[in-house]
Amino acid sequence: MVDLKQLQKEVYQNKVDKGFNITDVQMEFCHTYGELGEAYQAYRQQKEDLGEELADVAIYLLGLSEILNIDLETEIIQKIEKNKHRKYIEVNGIMVKQEELK
């Protein structure tokens, strides 16, 4: 199994070693968003590098998590467990959490 905590540290250290941004959080969010856009374009255009583009998104998320001192692995595990217990219903073709219906 992959150790996301270790990957966070490796991504961060690579940013330090290469002189990339490690202080401007807003910029990191923008870069992450940009990488997601590139992945979407690769998907739409059926490019062979879709996996690499998705990896870029994950790398930016890992780096951002390390910059913000967030244990992304723990957060993902907790969120998956939380999602398992949510109840959804379909409303006009869209799945909506029951708690959001009011």
XYZ file of C-alpha atoms in Angstrom:
102
model
C 0.000 0.000 0.000
C 1.148 3.553 -0.714
C 2.133 5.725 2.239
C 0.582 9.103 1.424
C 2.268 10.719 4.441
C 5.658 9.813 2.985
C 4.613 10.916 -0.508
C 3.557 14.302 0.912
C 7.019 14.732 2.383
C 8.716 13.646 -0.863
C 6.621 16.024 -2.978
C 7.354 18.885 -0.584
C 11.084 18.111 -0.503
C 11.170 18.046 -4.306
C 9.563 21.494 -4.333
C 12.227 22.737 -1.898
C 15.073 21.091 -3.813
C 13.922 22.525 -7.157
C 13.095 25.995 -5.793
C 9.356 25.752 -6.428
C 6.757 27.662 -4.418
C 6.186 26.456 -0.858
C 4.744 29.606 0.688
C 2.015 31.025 -1.572
C -0.984 28.810 -0.813
C -3.266 30.671 -3.209
C -0.826 30.031 -6.043
C -0.743 26.327 -5.191
C -4.542 26.149 -5.338
C -4.423 27.841 -8.752
C -1.774 25.422 -10.029
C -3.806 22.485 -8.738
C -6.886 23.818 -10.514
C -4.832 24.271 -13.684
C -3.588 20.695 -13.540
C -7.158 19.457 -13.122
C -8.091 21.437 -16.219
C -5.228 19.822 -18.132
C -6.428 16.380 -17.015
C -9.943 17.185 -18.187
C -8.644 18.291 -21.580
C -6.604 15.100 -21.883
C -9.768 13.133 -21.104
C -11.899 15.072 -23.600
C -9.283 14.702 -26.324
C -8.669 11.048 -25.448
C -4.952 11.680 -25.026
C -2.677 8.909 -23.856
C -1.208 11.095 -21.097
C -4.433 11.271 -19.056
C -2.865 9.174 -16.291
C 0.132 11.482 -16.122
C -2.150 14.523 -15.931
C -4.130 12.936 -13.084
C -0.823 12.197 -11.351
C 0.040 15.904 -11.608
C -3.241 16.748 -9.851
C -2.453 14.268 -7.076
C 1.100 15.614 -6.724
C -0.171 19.167 -6.318
C -2.732 17.993 -3.727
C -0.020 16.170 -1.801
C 2.257 19.201 -1.884
C -0.504 21.558 -0.852
C -1.457 19.244 2.001
C 2.121 19.206 3.261
C 2.389 22.994 3.011
C -0.831 23.307 5.045
C 0.261 20.591 7.515
C -2.762 18.429 6.679
C -2.482 14.658 6.896
C -4.195 13.927 3.587
C -4.132 10.155 4.120
C -6.075 10.448 7.378
C -8.496 12.954 5.855
C -9.190 10.662 2.876
C -9.788 7.636 5.096
C -12.155 9.611 7.345
C -14.037 11.045 4.366
C -14.471 7.633 2.726
C -15.916 6.295 5.977
C -18.225 9.301 6.298
C -19.428 8.859 2.703
C -20.231 5.179 3.340
C -22.896 6.212 5.834
C -24.518 9.002 3.827
C -27.918 8.472 2.293
C -28.740 9.837 -1.148
C -31.842 10.047 -3.270
C -32.239 10.967 -6.900
C -33.901 14.320 -7.580
C -34.383 15.289 -11.217
C -31.615 12.909 -12.268
C -29.123 14.190 -9.683
C -28.028 12.325 -6.561
C -28.584 14.579 -3.527
C -27.714 13.937 0.101
C -30.901 13.549 2.077
C -29.677 16.088 4.629
C -29.548 18.721 1.885
C -33.223 18.302 1.082
C -35.209 20.996 2.844
